[in-house]
Amino acid sequence: MASAPTYLICVGATKSGTSWLYEHLVGHPECHLRSVKELHYFDLPESGLPRMTARSTAAEITRLTERLLGTWPEQTTQTLRRRIADLAAWNAVLEGASGDLDAYRTYLTEGRGTRRVVADVTPSYALLPVAALRQLGEVAADVRILYLMRDPVARLWSHVRMMAQREAKLGQDVAALAAARMDRALSGDDIHFGGRGDYRGCLERLRMVFQPGRLMTMFTEDLMTAAGLGRLWAWLGIGAGPADFAKRVHEGVPVPLSPDHQDRARAALRDQYDYVAQAFPTLPSAWSANMIGSVA
């Protein structure tokens, strides 16, 4: 009989390499992940939108089922079938009783065999209040919480570009949309950006709930190295897995950040740089460069 797994819950930050991490967890022989990356199980009660989420999941199942009618290579067909099955299973959890941790655990562990780690990679969990974060610790006896931090200016610009790309219609200039969205973000007029880059607030809440042995904080810039990924595997108690450090996931449109926006973003995020510099004695070079005002 397989022993109880370690539950890894990656709580963010948004645009800090969580999709890259998810792909590497999927490829690790000792990890078992479903094909739905972000489950949003714990922040649904906060958002009040479980029914809407269930409807959107059902719509995705319909879309993929229609796509399956086409002619595809066998591997693509298998991927589509697995995705549909995972979405259907997750939809059943969403439509069930709220707060049913047994259903959540069953979803994560179904089909794992003897693999040691299961995972939920949902960056927005970092925005949860302390009371909701405590629910993450109640999932199982061995729950590990991972929080990733990327250079604040680079993280914000990546997030802005992603939102601009989603907003763009056929023929629209993504660069112009991104610049306008950056202006709104820096003026505080865009609700999408404030809390997601608040490393101070997120870390303080996480540290109120989780002891150091159950909470790992890593810089994205360090994670995407052999040493950093090895440190994560060791913390999870598993061996090394395949790694592709050249790979980027959901990188977005390569729009350069203007010097003016870079200077304004650096000033707006100064308290985040200062807080993290005080909390961590060694910063990645990109962070240090932005802190002293040079181009990272």
mmCIF file of C-alpha atoms in Angstrom:
data_model
loop_
_atom_site.group_PDB
_atom_site.id
_atom_site.type_symbol
_atom_site.label_atom_id
_atom_site.label_comp_id
_atom_site.label_asym_id
_atom_site.label_seq_id
_atom_site.Cartn_x
_atom_site.Cartn_y
_atom_site.Cartn_z
ATOM 1 C CA MET A 1 0.000 0.000 0.000
ATOM 2 C CA ALA A 2 1.376 3.418 -0.967
ATOM 3 C CA SER A 3 2.279 5.766 1.863
ATOM 4 C CA ALA A 4 0.508 9.096 2.225
ATOM 5 C CA PRO A 5 1.822 11.671 -0.251
ATOM 6 C CA THR A 6 3.373 15.050 0.328
ATOM 7 C CA TYR A 7 0.975 17.796 -0.766
ATOM 8 C CA LEU A 8 2.737 20.708 -2.454
ATOM 9 C CA ILE A 9 0.678 23.874 -2.769
ATOM 10 C CA CYS A 10 2.365 26.633 -4.777
ATOM 11 C CA VAL A 11 0.689 29.916 -3.858
ATOM 12 C CA GLY A 12 2.350 32.371 -6.220
ATOM 13 C CA ALA A 13 3.361 34.930 -7.030
ATOM 14 C CA THR A 14 1.583 35.586 -10.338
ATOM 15 C CA LYS A 15 3.996 35.682 -13.338
ATOM 16 C CA SER A 16 6.830 34.336 -11.213
ATOM 17 C CA GLY A 17 7.450 31.060 -12.989
ATOM 18 C CA THR A 18 4.585 28.970 -11.631
ATOM 19 C CA SER A 19 3.728 27.580 -15.081
ATOM 20 C CA TRP A 20 7.391 26.689 -15.641
ATOM 21 C CA LEU A 21 7.413 24.946 -12.271
ATOM 22 C CA TYR A 22 4.157 23.122 -13.070
ATOM 23 C CA GLU A 23 5.670 21.700 -16.287
ATOM 24 C CA HIS A 24 8.711 20.453 -14.369
ATOM 25 C CA LEU A 25 6.548 18.891 -11.663
ATOM 26 C CA VAL A 26 4.486 17.147 -14.340
ATOM 27 C CA GLY A 27 7.669 15.754 -15.855
ATOM 28 C CA HIS A 28 9.099 14.498 -12.579
ATOM 29 C CA PRO A 29 8.774 10.716 -12.098
ATOM 30 C CA GLU A 30 8.006 11.084 -8.383
ATOM 31 C CA CYS A 31 5.273 13.724 -8.815
ATOM 32 C CA HIS A 32 1.633 13.288 -9.793
ATOM 33 C CA LEU A 33 -0.304 16.285 -11.134
ATOM 34 C CA ARG A 34 -3.624 16.508 -12.899
ATOM 35 C CA SER A 35 -3.807 18.402 -16.186
ATOM 36 C CA VAL A 36 -5.673 21.336 -14.597
ATOM 37 C CA LYS A 37 -2.941 23.618 -13.255
ATOM 38 C CA GLU A 38 -4.881 26.187 -11.201
ATOM 39 C CA LEU A 39 -7.677 24.693 -9.105
ATOM 40 C CA HIS A 40 -8.733 27.789 -7.118
ATOM 41 C CA TYR A 41 -10.323 25.499 -4.536
ATOM 42 C CA PHE A 42 -9.513 27.652 -1.516
ATOM 43 C CA ASP A 43 -10.201 31.055 -3.037
ATOM 44 C CA LEU A 44 -13.620 30.174 -4.477
ATOM 45 C CA PRO A 45 -15.411 30.907 -1.179
ATOM 46 C CA GLU A 46 -13.553 34.237 -1.057
ATOM 47 C CA SER A 47 -14.602 35.155 -4.594
ATOM 48 C CA GLY A 48 -18.148 33.870 -4.226
ATOM 49 C CA LEU A 49 -17.993 32.449 -7.756
ATOM 50 C CA PRO A 50 -17.984 28.627 -7.452
ATOM 51 C CA ARG A 51 -21.014 28.263 -9.720
ATOM 52 C CA MET A 52 -19.518 30.534 -12.373
ATOM 53 C CA THR A 53 -16.261 28.581 -12.203
ATOM 54 C CA ALA A 54 -18.165 25.305 -12.583
ATOM 55 C CA ARG A 55 -19.967 26.729 -15.624
ATOM 56 C CA SER A 56 -16.706 27.868 -17.233
ATOM 57 C CA THR A 57 -15.191 24.432 -16.602
ATOM 58 C CA ALA A 58 -18.217 22.786 -18.217
ATOM 59 C CA ALA A 59 -17.866 25.121 -21.206
ATOM 60 C CA GLU A 60 -14.201 24.118 -21.561
ATOM 61 C CA ILE A 61 -15.205 20.448 -21.514
ATOM 62 C CA THR A 62 -17.668 21.120 -24.344
ATOM 63 C CA ARG A 63 -15.040 22.983 -26.367
ATOM 64 C CA LEU A 64 -12.452 20.215 -25.971
ATOM 65 C CA THR A 65 -15.010 17.494 -26.738
ATOM 66 C CA GLU A 66 -15.854 19.235 -30.013
ATOM 67 C CA ARG A 67 -12.150 19.566 -30.790
ATOM 68 C CA LEU A 68 -11.717 15.841 -30.186
ATOM 69 C CA LEU A 69 -13.936 15.188 -33.213
ATOM 70 C CA GLY A 70 -11.106 16.326 -35.453
ATOM 71 C CA THR A 71 -8.244 14.209 -36.759
ATOM 72 C CA TRP A 72 -5.240 14.364 -34.454
ATOM 73 C CA PRO A 73 -2.055 12.392 -33.751
ATOM 74 C CA GLU A 74 -2.584 9.730 -31.087
ATOM 75 C CA GLN A 75 -0.604 11.668 -28.475
ATOM 76 C CA THR A 76 -2.769 14.761 -28.990
ATOM 77 C CA THR A 77 -5.932 12.656 -28.723
ATOM 78 C CA GLN A 78 -4.715 11.141 -25.462
ATOM 79 C CA THR A 79 -3.864 14.586 -24.091
ATOM 80 C CA LEU A 80 -7.330 15.907 -24.983
ATOM 81 C CA ARG A 81 -9.054 12.895 -23.414
ATOM 82 C CA ARG A 82 -7.029 13.252 -20.231
ATOM 83 C CA ARG A 83 -7.785 16.965 -20.035
ATOM 84 C CA ILE A 84 -11.519 16.347 -20.512
ATOM 85 C CA ALA A 85 -11.533 13.619 -17.851
ATOM 86 C CA ASP A 86 -9.633 15.814 -15.372
ATOM 87 C CA LEU A 87 -11.933 18.771 -16.000
ATOM 88 C CA ALA A 88 -15.017 16.591 -15.532
ATOM 89 C CA ALA A 89 -13.657 15.201 -12.267
ATOM 90 C CA TRP A 90 -12.801 18.681 -11.033
ATOM 91 C CA ASN A 91 -16.211 19.992 -12.044
ATOM 92 C CA ALA A 92 -17.778 17.310 -9.854
ATOM 93 C CA VAL A 93 -15.737 18.621 -6.917
ATOM 94 C CA LEU A 94 -16.821 22.209 -7.633
ATOM 95 C CA GLU A 95 -20.478 21.221 -7.779
ATOM 96 C CA GLY A 96 -20.241 19.289 -4.514
ATOM 97 C CA ALA A 97 -20.313 20.526 -0.955
ATOM 98 C CA SER A 98 -18.145 23.567 -0.272
ATOM 99 C CA GLY A 99 -15.151 22.841 1.922
ATOM 100 C CA ASP A 100 -15.118 19.100 1.207
ATOM 101 C CA LEU A 101 -11.412 18.443 1.721
ATOM 102 C CA ASP A 102 -11.895 14.722 1.123
ATOM 103 C CA ALA A 103 -13.071 15.450 -2.427
ATOM 104 C CA TYR A 104 -10.132 17.822 -2.961
ATOM 105 C CA ARG A 105 -7.632 15.233 -1.701
ATOM 106 C CA THR A 106 -9.214 12.476 -3.778
ATOM 107 C CA TYR A 107 -8.955 14.592 -6.910
ATOM 108 C CA LEU A 108 -5.273 15.332 -6.340
ATOM 109 C CA THR A 109 -4.310 11.756 -5.493
ATOM 110 C CA GLU A 110 -6.428 9.725 -7.911
ATOM 111 C CA GLY A 111 -4.130 7.722 -10.173
ATOM 112 C CA ARG A 112 -0.910 8.656 -8.354
ATOM 113 C CA GLY A 113 0.193 5.080 -7.684
ATOM 114 C CA THR A 114 3.282 5.237 -5.493
ATOM 115 C CA ARG A 115 4.465 8.695 -6.537
ATOM 116 C CA ARG A 116 5.410 10.735 -3.515
ATOM 117 C CA VAL A 117 4.220 14.266 -4.336
ATOM 118 C CA VAL A 118 0.888 15.673 -5.513
ATOM 119 C CA ALA A 119 0.430 19.365 -6.183
ATOM 120 C CA ASP A 120 -1.942 22.284 -6.627
ATOM 121 C CA VAL A 121 -0.326 25.284 -8.359
ATOM 122 C CA THR A 122 -2.680 28.245 -7.851
ATOM 123 C CA PRO A 123 -0.823 31.591 -7.533
ATOM 124 C CA SER A 124 -3.856 33.545 -6.325
ATOM 125 C CA TYR A 125 -3.888 31.609 -3.037
ATOM 126 C CA ALA A 126 -1.223 34.079 -1.897
ATOM 127 C CA LEU A 127 -3.951 36.733 -1.723
ATOM 128 C CA LEU A 128 -6.007 34.754 0.804
ATOM 129 C CA PRO A 129 -6.544 36.155 4.300
ATOM 130 C CA VAL A 130 -4.964 34.359 7.241
ATOM 131 C CA ALA A 131 -8.129 32.430 8.157
ATOM 132 C CA ALA A 132 -8.370 30.961 4.650
ATOM 133 C CA LEU A 133 -4.641 30.191 4.507
ATOM 134 C CA ARG A 134 -5.059 28.018 7.592
ATOM 135 C CA GLN A 135 -7.308 25.733 5.537
ATOM 136 C CA LEU A 136 -4.332 24.892 3.314
ATOM 137 C CA GLY A 137 -2.534 23.516 6.346
ATOM 138 C CA GLU A 138 -5.501 21.270 7.128
ATOM 139 C CA VAL A 139 -5.291 19.345 3.848
ATOM 140 C CA ALA A 140 -2.983 16.660 5.252
ATOM 141 C CA ALA A 141 -0.266 15.976 7.778
ATOM 142 C CA ASP A 142 2.450 16.752 5.223
ATOM 143 C CA VAL A 143 1.599 19.957 3.380
ATOM 144 C CA ARG A 144 4.375 22.094 1.897
ATOM 145 C CA ILE A 145 3.707 25.683 0.822
ATOM 146 C CA LEU A 146 5.889 27.232 -1.889
ATOM 147 C CA TYR A 147 5.956 30.960 -2.612
ATOM 148 C CA LEU A 148 7.962 32.271 -5.596
ATOM 149 C CA MET A 149 9.141 35.869 -5.941
ATOM 150 C CA ARG A 150 10.385 37.444 -9.159
ATOM 151 C CA ASP A 151 12.111 40.799 -9.531
ATOM 152 C CA PRO A 152 9.227 43.229 -8.808
ATOM 153 C CA VAL A 153 9.612 45.373 -11.936
ATOM 154 C CA ALA A 154 10.008 42.352 -14.223
ATOM 155 C CA ARG A 155 7.042 40.595 -12.584
ATOM 156 C CA LEU A 156 4.775 43.628 -12.963
ATOM 157 C CA TRP A 157 5.732 44.204 -16.601
ATOM 158 C CA SER A 158 5.188 40.543 -17.445
ATOM 159 C CA HIS A 159 1.765 40.664 -15.785
ATOM 160 C CA VAL A 160 0.864 43.872 -17.638
ATOM 161 C CA ARG A 161 1.902 42.370 -20.988
ATOM 162 C CA MET A 162 -0.151 39.252 -20.317
ATOM 163 C CA MET A 163 -3.265 41.301 -19.561
ATOM 164 C CA ALA A 164 -2.708 43.512 -22.618
ATOM 165 C CA GLN A 165 -2.331 40.469 -24.846
ATOM 166 C CA ARG A 166 -5.606 39.046 -23.522
ATOM 167 C CA GLU A 167 -7.313 42.386 -24.041
ATOM 168 C CA ALA A 168 -6.030 42.931 -27.577
ATOM 169 C CA LYS A 169 -8.374 42.402 -30.488
ATOM 170 C CA LEU A 170 -7.310 41.510 -33.993
ATOM 171 C CA GLY A 171 -5.057 44.234 -35.348
ATOM 172 C CA GLN A 172 -4.624 46.108 -32.061
ATOM 173 C CA ASP A 173 -1.181 47.253 -30.960
ATOM 174 C CA VAL A 174 -0.256 45.146 -27.926
ATOM 175 C CA ALA A 175 2.648 47.469 -27.084
ATOM 176 C CA ALA A 176 0.339 50.489 -26.881
ATOM 177 C CA LEU A 177 -2.197 48.558 -24.788
ATOM 178 C CA ALA A 178 0.587 47.404 -22.459
ATOM 179 C CA ALA A 179 1.910 50.948 -22.044
ATOM 180 C CA ALA A 180 -1.566 52.249 -21.200
ATOM 181 C CA ARG A 181 -2.143 49.390 -18.788
ATOM 182 C CA MET A 182 1.221 50.041 -17.130
ATOM 183 C CA ASP A 183 0.190 53.649 -16.562
ATOM 184 C CA ARG A 184 -2.994 52.471 -14.848
ATOM 185 C CA ALA A 185 -1.086 49.935 -12.766
ATOM 186 C CA LEU A 186 1.424 52.529 -11.562
ATOM 187 C CA SER A 187 -1.336 54.993 -10.711
ATOM 188 C CA GLY A 188 -3.181 52.337 -8.690
ATOM 189 C CA ASP A 189 -6.213 52.372 -10.985
ATOM 190 C CA ASP A 190 -6.045 48.717 -12.034
ATOM 191 C CA ILE A 191 -7.198 46.158 -9.452
ATOM 192 C CA HIS A 192 -5.381 43.279 -11.192
ATOM 193 C CA PHE A 193 -1.909 44.283 -10.075
ATOM 194 C CA GLY A 194 -1.855 45.625 -6.512
ATOM 195 C CA GLY A 195 -1.940 42.568 -4.265
ATOM 196 C CA ARG A 196 -0.232 40.116 -6.599
ATOM 197 C CA GLY A 197 3.109 41.889 -6.303
ATOM 198 C CA ASP A 198 2.798 42.662 -2.603
ATOM 199 C CA TYR A 199 5.540 40.356 -1.374
ATOM 200 C CA ARG A 200 5.538 41.967 2.060
ATOM 201 C CA GLY A 201 1.839 41.374 2.645
ATOM 202 C CA CYS A 202 1.863 37.844 1.231
ATOM 203 C CA LEU A 203 4.931 36.754 3.199
ATOM 204 C CA GLU A 204 3.682 38.218 6.446
ATOM 205 C CA ARG A 205 0.381 36.363 6.141
ATOM 206 C CA LEU A 206 2.065 33.099 5.130
ATOM 207 C CA ARG A 207 4.524 33.311 8.029
ATOM 208 C CA MET A 208 1.680 33.811 10.470
ATOM 209 C CA VAL A 209 0.290 30.412 9.474
ATOM 210 C CA PHE A 210 3.171 28.171 8.388
ATOM 211 C CA GLN A 211 6.349 27.211 10.196
ATOM 212 C CA PRO A 212 9.644 27.535 8.247
ATOM 213 C CA GLY A 213 9.854 23.779 7.620
ATOM 214 C CA ARG A 214 6.499 23.834 5.838
ATOM 215 C CA LEU A 215 6.999 27.107 3.950
ATOM 216 C CA MET A 216 9.658 27.611 1.285
ATOM 217 C CA THR A 217 10.225 30.983 -0.352
ATOM 218 C CA MET A 218 12.329 31.030 -3.502
ATOM 219 C CA PHE A 219 13.387 33.640 -6.006
ATOM 220 C CA THR A 220 12.248 32.769 -9.516
ATOM 221 C CA GLU A 221 15.682 33.676 -10.799
ATOM 222 C CA ASP A 222 17.203 31.044 -8.472
ATOM 223 C CA LEU A 223 14.544 28.391 -9.099
ATOM 224 C CA MET A 224 15.392 28.330 -12.800
ATOM 225 C CA THR A 225 18.897 26.995 -12.153
ATOM 226 C CA ALA A 226 20.185 23.490 -11.491
ATOM 227 C CA ALA A 227 21.060 24.414 -7.907
ATOM 228 C CA GLY A 228 17.691 26.040 -7.228
ATOM 229 C CA LEU A 229 15.621 23.245 -8.700
ATOM 230 C CA GLY A 230 17.770 20.737 -6.813
ATOM 231 C CA ARG A 231 17.079 22.580 -3.574
ATOM 232 C CA LEU A 232 13.342 22.316 -4.230
ATOM 233 C CA TRP A 233 13.522 18.586 -4.981
ATOM 234 C CA ALA A 234 15.515 18.019 -1.774
ATOM 235 C CA TRP A 235 12.944 19.959 0.271
ATOM 236 C CA LEU A 236 10.217 17.741 -1.166
ATOM 237 C CA GLY A 237 12.237 14.625 -0.402
ATOM 238 C CA ILE A 238 12.499 13.446 -4.009
ATOM 239 C CA GLY A 239 15.343 12.859 -6.430
ATOM 240 C CA ALA A 240 16.323 14.970 -9.402
ATOM 241 C CA GLY A 241 14.028 15.090 -12.416
ATOM 242 C CA PRO A 242 14.339 16.316 -16.011
ATOM 243 C CA ALA A 243 15.109 20.030 -16.318
ATOM 244 C CA ASP A 244 14.966 22.501 -19.199
ATOM 245 C CA PHE A 245 16.332 25.863 -18.120
ATOM 246 C CA ALA A 246 16.040 27.373 -21.593
ATOM 247 C CA LYS A 247 12.306 26.689 -21.715
ATOM 248 C CA ARG A 248 9.865 29.509 -21.017
ATOM 249 C CA VAL A 249 6.140 28.970 -20.458
ATOM 250 C CA HIS A 250 3.501 31.654 -21.185
ATOM 251 C CA GLU A 251 6.269 34.206 -21.717
ATOM 252 C CA GLY A 252 4.013 36.566 -23.643
ATOM 253 C CA VAL A 253 4.653 39.165 -26.324
ATOM 254 C CA PRO A 254 8.246 40.516 -26.164
ATOM 255 C CA VAL A 255 7.436 44.208 -25.688
ATOM 256 C CA PRO A 256 10.350 46.250 -24.272
ATOM 257 C CA LEU A 257 9.795 48.245 -21.085
ATOM 258 C CA SER A 258 10.379 51.959 -21.642
ATOM 259 C CA PRO A 259 12.987 53.710 -19.453
ATOM 260 C CA ASP A 260 10.273 56.010 -18.083
ATOM 261 C CA HIS A 261 8.039 53.120 -17.044
ATOM 262 C CA GLN A 262 11.027 51.276 -15.599
ATOM 263 C CA ASP A 263 12.008 54.257 -13.443
ATOM 264 C CA ARG A 264 8.432 54.811 -12.271
ATOM 265 C CA ALA A 265 7.913 51.125 -11.537
ATOM 266 C CA ARG A 266 11.180 50.930 -9.598
ATOM 267 C CA ALA A 267 10.090 53.905 -7.476
ATOM 268 C CA ALA A 268 6.576 52.534 -6.947
ATOM 269 C CA LEU A 269 7.954 49.145 -5.878
ATOM 270 C CA ARG A 270 10.781 50.477 -3.708
ATOM 271 C CA ASP A 271 9.177 49.257 -0.471
ATOM 272 C CA GLN A 272 8.967 45.714 -1.889
ATOM 273 C CA TYR A 273 12.659 45.743 -2.804
ATOM 274 C CA ASP A 274 13.584 47.096 0.623
ATOM 275 C CA TYR A 275 11.443 44.572 2.511
ATOM 276 C CA VAL A 276 12.786 41.571 0.615
ATOM 277 C CA ALA A 277 16.383 42.841 0.898
ATOM 278 C CA GLN A 278 15.993 43.022 4.673
ATOM 279 C CA ALA A 279 14.380 39.574 4.873
ATOM 280 C CA PHE A 280 16.850 37.779 2.574
ATOM 281 C CA PRO A 281 20.587 38.445 2.817
ATOM 282 C CA THR A 282 21.374 37.491 -0.789
ATOM 283 C CA LEU A 283 19.368 38.770 -3.750
ATOM 284 C CA PRO A 284 19.550 37.700 -7.400
ATOM 285 C CA SER A 285 21.535 40.073 -9.613
ATOM 286 C CA ALA A 286 18.412 41.352 -11.411
ATOM 287 C CA TRP A 287 16.980 42.524 -8.089
ATOM 288 C CA SER A 288 20.214 44.224 -7.046
ATOM 289 C CA ALA A 289 20.497 45.990 -10.399
ATOM 290 C CA ASN A 290 17.003 47.439 -10.145
ATOM 291 C CA MET A 291 17.533 48.458 -6.523
ATOM 292 C CA ILE A 292 20.512 50.649 -7.436
ATOM 293 C CA GLY A 293 18.827 52.028 -10.519
ATOM 294 C CA SER A 294 20.733 50.333 -13.320
ATOM 295 C CA VAL A 295 19.058 48.448 -16.141
ATOM 296 C CA ALA A 296 18.516 44.802 -15.164
#
